[in-house]
PDB file of C-alpha atoms in Angstrom:
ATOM      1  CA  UNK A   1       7.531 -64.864 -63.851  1.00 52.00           C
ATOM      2  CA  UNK A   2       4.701 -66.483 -66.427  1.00 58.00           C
ATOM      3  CA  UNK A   3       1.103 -65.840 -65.466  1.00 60.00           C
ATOM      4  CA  UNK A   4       0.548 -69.663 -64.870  1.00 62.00           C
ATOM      5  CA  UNK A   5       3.623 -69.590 -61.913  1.00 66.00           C
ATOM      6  CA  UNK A   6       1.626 -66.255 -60.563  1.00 63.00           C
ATOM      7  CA  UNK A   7      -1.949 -67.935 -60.345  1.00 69.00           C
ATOM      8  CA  UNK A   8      -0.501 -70.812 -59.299  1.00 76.00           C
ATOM      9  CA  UNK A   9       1.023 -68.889 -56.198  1.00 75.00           C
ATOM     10  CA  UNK A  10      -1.736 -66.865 -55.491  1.00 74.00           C
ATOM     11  CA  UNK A  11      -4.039 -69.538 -55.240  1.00 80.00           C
ATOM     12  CA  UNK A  12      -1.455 -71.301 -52.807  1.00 87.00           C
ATOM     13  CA  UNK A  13      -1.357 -68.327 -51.090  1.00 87.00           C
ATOM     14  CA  UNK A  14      -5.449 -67.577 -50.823  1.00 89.00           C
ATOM     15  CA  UNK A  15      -5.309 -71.683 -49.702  1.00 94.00           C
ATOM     16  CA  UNK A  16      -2.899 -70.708 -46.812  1.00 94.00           C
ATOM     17  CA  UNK A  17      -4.911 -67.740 -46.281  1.00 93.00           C
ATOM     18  CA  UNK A  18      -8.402 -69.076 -45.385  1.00 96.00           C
ATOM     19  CA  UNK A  19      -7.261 -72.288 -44.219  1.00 97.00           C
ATOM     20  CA  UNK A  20      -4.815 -70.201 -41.139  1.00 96.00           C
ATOM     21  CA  UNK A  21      -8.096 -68.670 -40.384  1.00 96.00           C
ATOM     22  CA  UNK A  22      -9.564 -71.990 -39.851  1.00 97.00           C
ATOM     23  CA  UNK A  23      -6.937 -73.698 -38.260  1.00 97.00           C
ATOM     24  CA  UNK A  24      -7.374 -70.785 -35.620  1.00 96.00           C
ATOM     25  CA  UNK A  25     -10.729 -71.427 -34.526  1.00 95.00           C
ATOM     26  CA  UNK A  26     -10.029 -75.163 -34.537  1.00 95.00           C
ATOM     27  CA  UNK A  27      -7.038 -74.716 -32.283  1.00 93.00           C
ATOM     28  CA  UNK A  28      -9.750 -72.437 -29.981  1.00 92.00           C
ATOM     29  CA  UNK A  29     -12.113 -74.465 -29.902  1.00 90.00           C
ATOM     30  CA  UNK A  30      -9.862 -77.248 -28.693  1.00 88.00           C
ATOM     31  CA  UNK A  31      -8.163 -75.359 -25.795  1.00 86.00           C
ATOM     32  CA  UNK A  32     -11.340 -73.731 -24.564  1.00 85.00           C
ATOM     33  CA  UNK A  33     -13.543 -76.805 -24.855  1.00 80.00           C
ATOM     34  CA  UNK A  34     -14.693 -79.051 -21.528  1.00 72.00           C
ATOM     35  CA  UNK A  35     -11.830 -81.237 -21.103  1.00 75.00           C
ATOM     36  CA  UNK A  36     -14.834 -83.473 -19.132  1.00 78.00           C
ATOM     37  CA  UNK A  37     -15.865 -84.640 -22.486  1.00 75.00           C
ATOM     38  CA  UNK A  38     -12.170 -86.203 -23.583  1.00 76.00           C
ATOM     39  CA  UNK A  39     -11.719 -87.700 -20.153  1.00 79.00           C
ATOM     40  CA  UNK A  40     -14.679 -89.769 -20.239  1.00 75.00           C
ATOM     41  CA  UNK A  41     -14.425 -90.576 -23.671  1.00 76.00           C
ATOM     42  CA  UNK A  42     -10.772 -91.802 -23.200  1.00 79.00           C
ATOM     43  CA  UNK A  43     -11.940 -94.020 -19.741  1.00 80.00           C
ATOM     44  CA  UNK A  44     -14.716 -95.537 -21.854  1.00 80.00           C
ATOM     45  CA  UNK A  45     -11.894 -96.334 -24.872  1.00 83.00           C
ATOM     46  CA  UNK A  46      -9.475 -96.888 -23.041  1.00 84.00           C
ATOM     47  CA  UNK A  47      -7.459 -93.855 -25.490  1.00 86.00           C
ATOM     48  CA  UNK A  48      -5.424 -91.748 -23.574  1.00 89.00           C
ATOM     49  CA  UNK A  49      -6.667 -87.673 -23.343  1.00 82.00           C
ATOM     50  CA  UNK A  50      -3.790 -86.648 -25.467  1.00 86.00           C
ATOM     51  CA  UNK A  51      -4.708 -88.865 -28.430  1.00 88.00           C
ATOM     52  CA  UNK A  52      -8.466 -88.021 -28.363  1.00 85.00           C
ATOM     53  CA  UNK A  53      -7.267 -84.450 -28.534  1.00 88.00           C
ATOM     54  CA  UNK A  54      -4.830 -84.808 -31.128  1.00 91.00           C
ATOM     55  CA  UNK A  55      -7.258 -87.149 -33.613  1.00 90.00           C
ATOM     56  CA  UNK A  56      -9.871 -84.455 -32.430  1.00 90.00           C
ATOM     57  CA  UNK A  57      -7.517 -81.506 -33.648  1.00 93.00           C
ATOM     58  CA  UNK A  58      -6.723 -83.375 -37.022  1.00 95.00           C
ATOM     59  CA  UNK A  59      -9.971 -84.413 -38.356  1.00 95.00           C
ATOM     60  CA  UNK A  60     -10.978 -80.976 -37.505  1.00 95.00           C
ATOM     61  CA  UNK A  61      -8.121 -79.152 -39.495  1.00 97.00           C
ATOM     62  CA  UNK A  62      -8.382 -81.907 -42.509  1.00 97.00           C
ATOM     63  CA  UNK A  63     -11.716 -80.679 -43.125  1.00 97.00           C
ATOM     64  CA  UNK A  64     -10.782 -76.912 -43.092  1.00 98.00           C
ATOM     65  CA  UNK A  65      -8.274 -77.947 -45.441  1.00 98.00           C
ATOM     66  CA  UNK A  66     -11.075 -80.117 -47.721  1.00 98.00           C
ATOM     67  CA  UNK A  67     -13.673 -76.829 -47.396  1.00 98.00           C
ATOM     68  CA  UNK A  68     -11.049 -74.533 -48.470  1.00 97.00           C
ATOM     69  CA  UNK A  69     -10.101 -76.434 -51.322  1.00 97.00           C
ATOM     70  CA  UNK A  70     -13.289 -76.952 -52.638  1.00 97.00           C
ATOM     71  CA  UNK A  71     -14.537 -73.011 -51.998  1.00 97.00           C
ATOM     72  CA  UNK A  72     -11.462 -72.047 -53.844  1.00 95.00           C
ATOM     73  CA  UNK A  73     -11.932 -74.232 -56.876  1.00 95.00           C
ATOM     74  CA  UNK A  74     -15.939 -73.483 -56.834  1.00 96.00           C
ATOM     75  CA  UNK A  75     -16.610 -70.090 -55.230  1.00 96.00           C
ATOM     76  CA  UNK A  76     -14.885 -68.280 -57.970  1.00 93.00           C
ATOM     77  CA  UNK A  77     -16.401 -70.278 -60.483  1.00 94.00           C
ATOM     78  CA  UNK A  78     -19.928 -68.749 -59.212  1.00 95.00           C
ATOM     79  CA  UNK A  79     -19.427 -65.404 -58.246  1.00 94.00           C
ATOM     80  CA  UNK A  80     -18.634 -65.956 -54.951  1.00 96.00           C
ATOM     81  CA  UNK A  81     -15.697 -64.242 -53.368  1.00 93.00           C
ATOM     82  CA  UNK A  82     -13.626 -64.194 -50.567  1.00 94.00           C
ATOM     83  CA  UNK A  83     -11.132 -60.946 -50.192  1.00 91.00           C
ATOM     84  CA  UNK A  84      -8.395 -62.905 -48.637  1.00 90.00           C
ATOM     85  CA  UNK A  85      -8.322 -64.806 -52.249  1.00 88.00           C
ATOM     86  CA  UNK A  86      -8.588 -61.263 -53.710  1.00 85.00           C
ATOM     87  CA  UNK A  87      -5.819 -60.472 -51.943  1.00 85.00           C
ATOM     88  CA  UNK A  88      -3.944 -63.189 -52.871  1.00 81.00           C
ATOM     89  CA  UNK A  89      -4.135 -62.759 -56.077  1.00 77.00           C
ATOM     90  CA  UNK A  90      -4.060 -58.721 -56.642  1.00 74.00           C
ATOM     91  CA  UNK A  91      -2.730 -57.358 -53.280  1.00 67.00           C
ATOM     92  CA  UNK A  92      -4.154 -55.824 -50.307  1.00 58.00           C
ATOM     93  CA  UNK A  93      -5.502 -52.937 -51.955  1.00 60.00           C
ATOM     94  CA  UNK A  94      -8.910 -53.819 -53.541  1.00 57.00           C
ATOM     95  CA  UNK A  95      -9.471 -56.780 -50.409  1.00 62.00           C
ATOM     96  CA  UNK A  96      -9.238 -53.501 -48.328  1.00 67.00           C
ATOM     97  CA  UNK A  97     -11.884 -50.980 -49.913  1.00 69.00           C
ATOM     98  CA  UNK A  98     -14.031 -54.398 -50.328  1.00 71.00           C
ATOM     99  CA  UNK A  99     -13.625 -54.959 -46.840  1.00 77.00           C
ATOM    100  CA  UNK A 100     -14.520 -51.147 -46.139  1.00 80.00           C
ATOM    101  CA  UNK A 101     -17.381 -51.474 -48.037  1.00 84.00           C
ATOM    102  CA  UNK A 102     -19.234 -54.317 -46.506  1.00 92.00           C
ATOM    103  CA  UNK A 103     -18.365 -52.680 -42.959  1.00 91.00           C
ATOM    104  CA  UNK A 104     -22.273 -51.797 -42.899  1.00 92.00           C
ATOM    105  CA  UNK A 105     -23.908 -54.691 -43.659  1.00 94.00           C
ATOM    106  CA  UNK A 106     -21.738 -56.996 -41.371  1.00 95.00           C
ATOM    107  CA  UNK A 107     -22.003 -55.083 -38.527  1.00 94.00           C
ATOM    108  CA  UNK A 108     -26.106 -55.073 -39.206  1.00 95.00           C
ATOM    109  CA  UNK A 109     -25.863 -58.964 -39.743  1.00 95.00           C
ATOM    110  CA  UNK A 110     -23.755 -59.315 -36.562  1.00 94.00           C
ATOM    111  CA  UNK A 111     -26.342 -57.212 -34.282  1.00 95.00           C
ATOM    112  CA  UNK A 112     -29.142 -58.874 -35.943  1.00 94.00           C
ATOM    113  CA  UNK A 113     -27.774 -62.367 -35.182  1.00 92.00           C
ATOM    114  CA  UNK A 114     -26.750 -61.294 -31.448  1.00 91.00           C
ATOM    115  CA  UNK A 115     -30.598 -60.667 -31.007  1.00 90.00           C
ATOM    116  CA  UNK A 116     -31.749 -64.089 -33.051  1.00 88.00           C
ATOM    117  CA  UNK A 117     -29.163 -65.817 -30.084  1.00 83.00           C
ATOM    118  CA  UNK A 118     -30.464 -64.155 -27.164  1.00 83.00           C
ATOM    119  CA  UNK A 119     -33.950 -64.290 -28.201  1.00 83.00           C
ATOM    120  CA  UNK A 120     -33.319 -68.307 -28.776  1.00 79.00           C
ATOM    121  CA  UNK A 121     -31.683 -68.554 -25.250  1.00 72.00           C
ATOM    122  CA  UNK A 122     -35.307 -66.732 -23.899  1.00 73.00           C
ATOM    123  CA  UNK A 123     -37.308 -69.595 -25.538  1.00 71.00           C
ATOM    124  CA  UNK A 124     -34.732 -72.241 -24.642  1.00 68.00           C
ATOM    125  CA  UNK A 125     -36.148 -75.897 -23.969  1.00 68.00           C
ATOM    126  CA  UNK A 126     -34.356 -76.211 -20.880  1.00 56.00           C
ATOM    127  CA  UNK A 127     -34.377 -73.491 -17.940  1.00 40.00           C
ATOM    128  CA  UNK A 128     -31.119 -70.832 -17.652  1.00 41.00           C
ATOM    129  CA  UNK A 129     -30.159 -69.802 -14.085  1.00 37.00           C
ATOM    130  CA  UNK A 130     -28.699 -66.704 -14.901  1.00 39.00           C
ATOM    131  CA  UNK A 131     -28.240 -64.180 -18.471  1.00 37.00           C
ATOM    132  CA  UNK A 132     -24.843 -65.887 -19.596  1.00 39.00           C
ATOM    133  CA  UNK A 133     -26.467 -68.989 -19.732  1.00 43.00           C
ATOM    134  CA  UNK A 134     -28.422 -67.990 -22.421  1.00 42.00           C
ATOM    135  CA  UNK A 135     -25.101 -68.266 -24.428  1.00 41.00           C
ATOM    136  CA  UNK A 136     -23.642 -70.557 -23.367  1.00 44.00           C
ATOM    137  CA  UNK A 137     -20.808 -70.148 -20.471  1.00 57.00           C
ATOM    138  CA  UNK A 138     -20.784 -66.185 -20.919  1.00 59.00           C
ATOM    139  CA  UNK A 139     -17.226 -64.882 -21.437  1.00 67.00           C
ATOM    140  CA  UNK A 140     -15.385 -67.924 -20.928  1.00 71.00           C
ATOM    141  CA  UNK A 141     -16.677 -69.233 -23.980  1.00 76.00           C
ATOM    142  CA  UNK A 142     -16.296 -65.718 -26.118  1.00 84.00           C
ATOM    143  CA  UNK A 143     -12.653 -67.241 -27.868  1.00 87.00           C
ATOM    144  CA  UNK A 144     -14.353 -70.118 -29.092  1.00 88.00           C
ATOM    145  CA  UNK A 145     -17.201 -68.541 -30.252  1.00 89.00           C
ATOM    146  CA  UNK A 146     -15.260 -65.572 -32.145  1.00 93.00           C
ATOM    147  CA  UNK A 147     -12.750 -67.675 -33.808  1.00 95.00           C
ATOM    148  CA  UNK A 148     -14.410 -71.738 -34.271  1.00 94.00           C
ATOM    149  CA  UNK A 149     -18.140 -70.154 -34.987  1.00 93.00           C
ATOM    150  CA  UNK A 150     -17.463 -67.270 -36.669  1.00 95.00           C
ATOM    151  CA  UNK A 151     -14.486 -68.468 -38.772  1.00 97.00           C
ATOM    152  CA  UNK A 152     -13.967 -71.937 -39.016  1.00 97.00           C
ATOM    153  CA  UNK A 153     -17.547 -72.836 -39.608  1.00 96.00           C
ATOM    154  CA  UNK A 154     -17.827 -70.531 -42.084  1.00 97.00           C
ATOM    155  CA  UNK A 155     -14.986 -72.274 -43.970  1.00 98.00           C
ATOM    156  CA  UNK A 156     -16.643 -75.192 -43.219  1.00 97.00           C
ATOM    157  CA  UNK A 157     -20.545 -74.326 -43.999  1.00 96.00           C
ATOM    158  CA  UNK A 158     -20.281 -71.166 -46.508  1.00 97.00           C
ATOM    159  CA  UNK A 159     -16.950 -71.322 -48.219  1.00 98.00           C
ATOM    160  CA  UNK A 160     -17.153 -75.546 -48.680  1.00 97.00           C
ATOM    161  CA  UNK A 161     -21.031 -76.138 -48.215  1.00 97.00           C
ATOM    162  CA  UNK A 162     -22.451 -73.633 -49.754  1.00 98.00           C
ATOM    163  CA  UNK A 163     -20.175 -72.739 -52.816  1.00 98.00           C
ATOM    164  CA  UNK A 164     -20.205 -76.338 -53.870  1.00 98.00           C
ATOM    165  CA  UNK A 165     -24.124 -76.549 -53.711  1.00 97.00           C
ATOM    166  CA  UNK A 166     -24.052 -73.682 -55.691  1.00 97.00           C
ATOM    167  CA  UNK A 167     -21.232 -74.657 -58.319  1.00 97.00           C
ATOM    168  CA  UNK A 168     -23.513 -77.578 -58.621  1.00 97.00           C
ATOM    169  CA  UNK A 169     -27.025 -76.172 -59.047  1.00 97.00           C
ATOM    170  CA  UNK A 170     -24.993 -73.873 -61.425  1.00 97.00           C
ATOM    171  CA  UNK A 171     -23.507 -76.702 -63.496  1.00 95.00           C
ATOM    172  CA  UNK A 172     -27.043 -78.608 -63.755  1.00 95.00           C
ATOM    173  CA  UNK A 173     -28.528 -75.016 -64.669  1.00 95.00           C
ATOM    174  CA  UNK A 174     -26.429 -74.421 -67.375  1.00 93.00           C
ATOM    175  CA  UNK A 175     -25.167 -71.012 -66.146  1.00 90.00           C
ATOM    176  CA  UNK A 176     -22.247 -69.768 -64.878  1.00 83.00           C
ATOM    177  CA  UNK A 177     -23.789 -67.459 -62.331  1.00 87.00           C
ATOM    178  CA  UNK A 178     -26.116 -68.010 -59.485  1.00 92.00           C
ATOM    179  CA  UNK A 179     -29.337 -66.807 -59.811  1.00 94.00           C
ATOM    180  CA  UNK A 180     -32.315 -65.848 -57.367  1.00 95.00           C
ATOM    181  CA  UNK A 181     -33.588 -69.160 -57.112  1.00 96.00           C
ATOM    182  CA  UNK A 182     -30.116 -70.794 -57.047  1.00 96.00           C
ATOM    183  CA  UNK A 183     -28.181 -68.332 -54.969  1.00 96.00           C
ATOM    184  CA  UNK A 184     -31.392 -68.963 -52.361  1.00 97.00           C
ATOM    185  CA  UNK A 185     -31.488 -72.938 -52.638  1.00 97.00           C
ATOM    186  CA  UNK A 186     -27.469 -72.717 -52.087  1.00 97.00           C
ATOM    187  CA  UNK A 187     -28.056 -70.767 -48.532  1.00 97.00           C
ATOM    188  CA  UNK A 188     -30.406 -72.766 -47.700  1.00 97.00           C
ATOM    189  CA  UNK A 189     -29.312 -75.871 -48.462  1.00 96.00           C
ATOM    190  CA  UNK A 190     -26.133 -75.012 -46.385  1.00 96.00           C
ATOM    191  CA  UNK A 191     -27.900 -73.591 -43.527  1.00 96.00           C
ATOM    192  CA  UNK A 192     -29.805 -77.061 -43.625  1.00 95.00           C
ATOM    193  CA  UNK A 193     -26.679 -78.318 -42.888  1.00 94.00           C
ATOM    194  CA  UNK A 194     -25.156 -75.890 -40.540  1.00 93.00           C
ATOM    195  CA  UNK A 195     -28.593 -76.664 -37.751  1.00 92.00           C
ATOM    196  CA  UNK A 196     -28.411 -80.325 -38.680  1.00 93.00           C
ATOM    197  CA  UNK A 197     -24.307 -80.220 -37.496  1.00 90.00           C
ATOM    198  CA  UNK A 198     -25.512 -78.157 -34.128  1.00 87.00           C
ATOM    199  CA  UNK A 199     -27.261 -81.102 -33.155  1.00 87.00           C
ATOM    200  CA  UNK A 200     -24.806 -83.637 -32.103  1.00 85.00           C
ATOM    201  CA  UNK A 201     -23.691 -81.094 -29.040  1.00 80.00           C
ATOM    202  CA  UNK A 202     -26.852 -80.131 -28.153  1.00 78.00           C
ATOM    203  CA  UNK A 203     -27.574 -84.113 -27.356  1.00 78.00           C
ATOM    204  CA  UNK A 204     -24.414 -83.225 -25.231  1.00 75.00           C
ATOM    205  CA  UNK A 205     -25.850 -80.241 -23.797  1.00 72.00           C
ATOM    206  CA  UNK A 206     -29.291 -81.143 -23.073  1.00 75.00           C
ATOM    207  CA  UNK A 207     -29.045 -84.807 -22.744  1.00 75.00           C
ATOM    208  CA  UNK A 208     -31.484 -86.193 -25.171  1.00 77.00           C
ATOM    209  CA  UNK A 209     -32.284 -84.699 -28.861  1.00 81.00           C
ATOM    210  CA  UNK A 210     -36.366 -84.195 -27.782  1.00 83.00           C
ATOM    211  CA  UNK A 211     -38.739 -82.826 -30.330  1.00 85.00           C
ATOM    212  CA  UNK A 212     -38.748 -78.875 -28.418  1.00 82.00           C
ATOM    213  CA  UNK A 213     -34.806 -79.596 -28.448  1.00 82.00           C
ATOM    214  CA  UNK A 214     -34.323 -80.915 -32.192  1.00 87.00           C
ATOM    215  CA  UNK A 215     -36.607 -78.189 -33.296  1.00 87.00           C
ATOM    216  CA  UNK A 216     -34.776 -75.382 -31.467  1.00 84.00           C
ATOM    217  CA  UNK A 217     -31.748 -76.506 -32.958  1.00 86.00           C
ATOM    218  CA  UNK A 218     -32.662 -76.881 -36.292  1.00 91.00           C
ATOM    219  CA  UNK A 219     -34.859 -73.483 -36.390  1.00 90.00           C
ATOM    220  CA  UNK A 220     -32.609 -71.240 -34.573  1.00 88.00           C
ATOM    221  CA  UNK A 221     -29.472 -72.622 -36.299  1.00 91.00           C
ATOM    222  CA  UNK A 222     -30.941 -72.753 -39.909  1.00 94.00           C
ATOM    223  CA  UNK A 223     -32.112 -68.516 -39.573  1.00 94.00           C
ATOM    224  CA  UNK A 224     -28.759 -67.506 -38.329  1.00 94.00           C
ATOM    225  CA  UNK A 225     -27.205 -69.839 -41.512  1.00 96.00           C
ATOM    226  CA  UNK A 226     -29.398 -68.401 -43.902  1.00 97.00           C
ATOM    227  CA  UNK A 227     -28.307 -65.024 -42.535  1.00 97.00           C
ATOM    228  CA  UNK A 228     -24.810 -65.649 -42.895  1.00 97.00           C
ATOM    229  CA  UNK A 229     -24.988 -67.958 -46.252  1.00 97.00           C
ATOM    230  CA  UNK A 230     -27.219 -64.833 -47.699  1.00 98.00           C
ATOM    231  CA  UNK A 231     -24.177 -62.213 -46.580  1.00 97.00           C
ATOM    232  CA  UNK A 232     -21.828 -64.754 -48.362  1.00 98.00           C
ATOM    233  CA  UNK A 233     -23.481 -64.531 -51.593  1.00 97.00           C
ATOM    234  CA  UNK A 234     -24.455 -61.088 -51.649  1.00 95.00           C
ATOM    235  CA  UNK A 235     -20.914 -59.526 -50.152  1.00 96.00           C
ATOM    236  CA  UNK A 236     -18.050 -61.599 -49.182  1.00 96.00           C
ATOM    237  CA  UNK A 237     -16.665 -64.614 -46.863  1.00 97.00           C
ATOM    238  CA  UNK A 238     -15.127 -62.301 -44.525  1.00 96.00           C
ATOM    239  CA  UNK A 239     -19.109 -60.600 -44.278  1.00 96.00           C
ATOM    240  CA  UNK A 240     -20.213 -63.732 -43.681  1.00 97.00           C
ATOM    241  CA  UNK A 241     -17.365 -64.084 -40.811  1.00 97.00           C
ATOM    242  CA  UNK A 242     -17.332 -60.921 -39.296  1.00 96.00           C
ATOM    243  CA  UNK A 243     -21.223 -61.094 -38.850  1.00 97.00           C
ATOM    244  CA  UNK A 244     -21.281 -64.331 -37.198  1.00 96.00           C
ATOM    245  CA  UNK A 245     -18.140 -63.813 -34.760  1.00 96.00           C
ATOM    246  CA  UNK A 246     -20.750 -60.037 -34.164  1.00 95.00           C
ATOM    247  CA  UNK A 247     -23.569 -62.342 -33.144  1.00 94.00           C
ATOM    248  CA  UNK A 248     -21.343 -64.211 -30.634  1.00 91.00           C
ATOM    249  CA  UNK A 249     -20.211 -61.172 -29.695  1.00 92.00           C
ATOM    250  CA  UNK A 250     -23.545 -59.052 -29.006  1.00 91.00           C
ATOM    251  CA  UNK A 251     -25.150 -62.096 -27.538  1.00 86.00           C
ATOM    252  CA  UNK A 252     -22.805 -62.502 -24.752  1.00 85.00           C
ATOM    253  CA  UNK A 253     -22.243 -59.415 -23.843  1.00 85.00           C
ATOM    254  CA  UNK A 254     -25.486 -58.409 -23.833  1.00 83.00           C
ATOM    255  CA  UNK A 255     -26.255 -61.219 -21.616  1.00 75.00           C
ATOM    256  CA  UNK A 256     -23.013 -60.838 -19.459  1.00 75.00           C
ATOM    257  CA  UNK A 257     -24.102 -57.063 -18.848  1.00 70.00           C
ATOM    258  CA  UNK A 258     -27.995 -57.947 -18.310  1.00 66.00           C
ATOM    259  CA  UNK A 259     -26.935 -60.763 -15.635  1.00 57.00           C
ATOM    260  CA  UNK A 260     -27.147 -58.418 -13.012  1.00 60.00           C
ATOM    261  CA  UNK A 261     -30.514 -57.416 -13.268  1.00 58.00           C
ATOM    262  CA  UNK A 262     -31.954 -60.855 -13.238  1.00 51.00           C
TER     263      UNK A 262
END
């Protein structure tokens, strides 16, 4: 087999890789979200429930399929690095002791962000009746949370976002690796983006984007990105992951188990 029919199949393969992961949160978020939402859509349309869902489902999954392009054609080009990819391309061993490596400092990111989300919920614009409100729904919403926030959106946000930014700011640099001041622009840049995308369901959620709400959003949301963006560059994609699925994780547990005693 010729090296170009082996890099050609391990970067199909590293494409299949990260894009199953996405697909899985997309297909979580989609059975786990209020099916209130799609009914009221479809009797203002007029589109049935099933087709809301499906275009829903789609335009989700074609953008996990644009991010994971795009991270695959720029992250490597940058210095970026995902150990699925590594895998892909050189076998389990190496994505293995990378993973074991970075055990640390994704576990420390995924505590840290569990705090950052319960210490937003505390400071919420609108009032919580009970702990698991802070979070959201509490464990009914734990799937969605694991798999759409802490791996599709990374696809989406880090992998796409951010490695293009930083391909980019590279390319207009003149350097081939990210520096300081680039690596920091890209994760910010992308966390930017990541609180500017929260804010669509928090109109949902609180029922008007007010100043306390739009800058609860944006504030919250943009530390956690920066955060995960920051694990991303300095570690891996799957750091970046397995903090943010943590933070879910921590947040509503902690809240779950505090409920109690409030």
């Amino acid at each position: 087999m010729s090296s170009i029919t082996r890099s050609r199949r391990a970067t199909v393969g590293g494409f299949l890789s990260i894009f199953a992961l996405g697909a899985l949160g997309v297909c979580a978020f989609v059975l786990t979200t209020d099916r209130t939402i799609f009914v009221d859509a479809s009797e203002a349309t007029g589109i049935p429930v099933a087709v809301l869902l499906a275009v829903t489902t789609l335009q989700s999954l074609v953008l996990v399929a644009v991010a994971t392009a795009v991270g695959l054609w720029c992250a490597p080009r940058v210095g970026l690095r995902s150990h699925l990819l590594d895998w892909a391309r050189s076998g389990a061993t190496g994505a293995t002791d990378g993973l074991r490596a970075e055990f640390r400092p994704a576990l420390a990111g995924g505590v840290a962000g569990g705090l950052l989300l319960l210490a937003l919920g505390v400071v919420a614009p609108t009032p919580a009746s009970d702990a698991p409100a802070l979070v959201g729904d509490g464990l009914g919403s734990l799937p969605a949370r694991l798999l759409y926030g802490g791996l599709t959106e990374e696809i989406l946000l880090r992998w796409g976002v951010l490695s293009l930014v930083a391909w980019l700011l590279c390319r207009a640099a003149g350097t081939g690796r990210l520096t300081a001041r680039l690596g920091w622009t890209a994760v910010a840049v992308s966390a930017g983006l990541f609180a500017a995308g929260h804010l669509p369901a928090a109109a949902t959620t609180y029922g008007a984007l007010t100043p306390g709400v739009v800058g609860y959003v944006l504030v919250g949301n943009t530390l956690a990105g920066t955060l995960f963006g920051w694990l991303y560059w300095r570690y891996s994609l799957e750091a970046a992951m397995a903090a943010h699925a943590g933070a879910h994780l921590v947040a509503v547990l902690v809240a779950v188990g505090l409920a109690p005693l409030l």
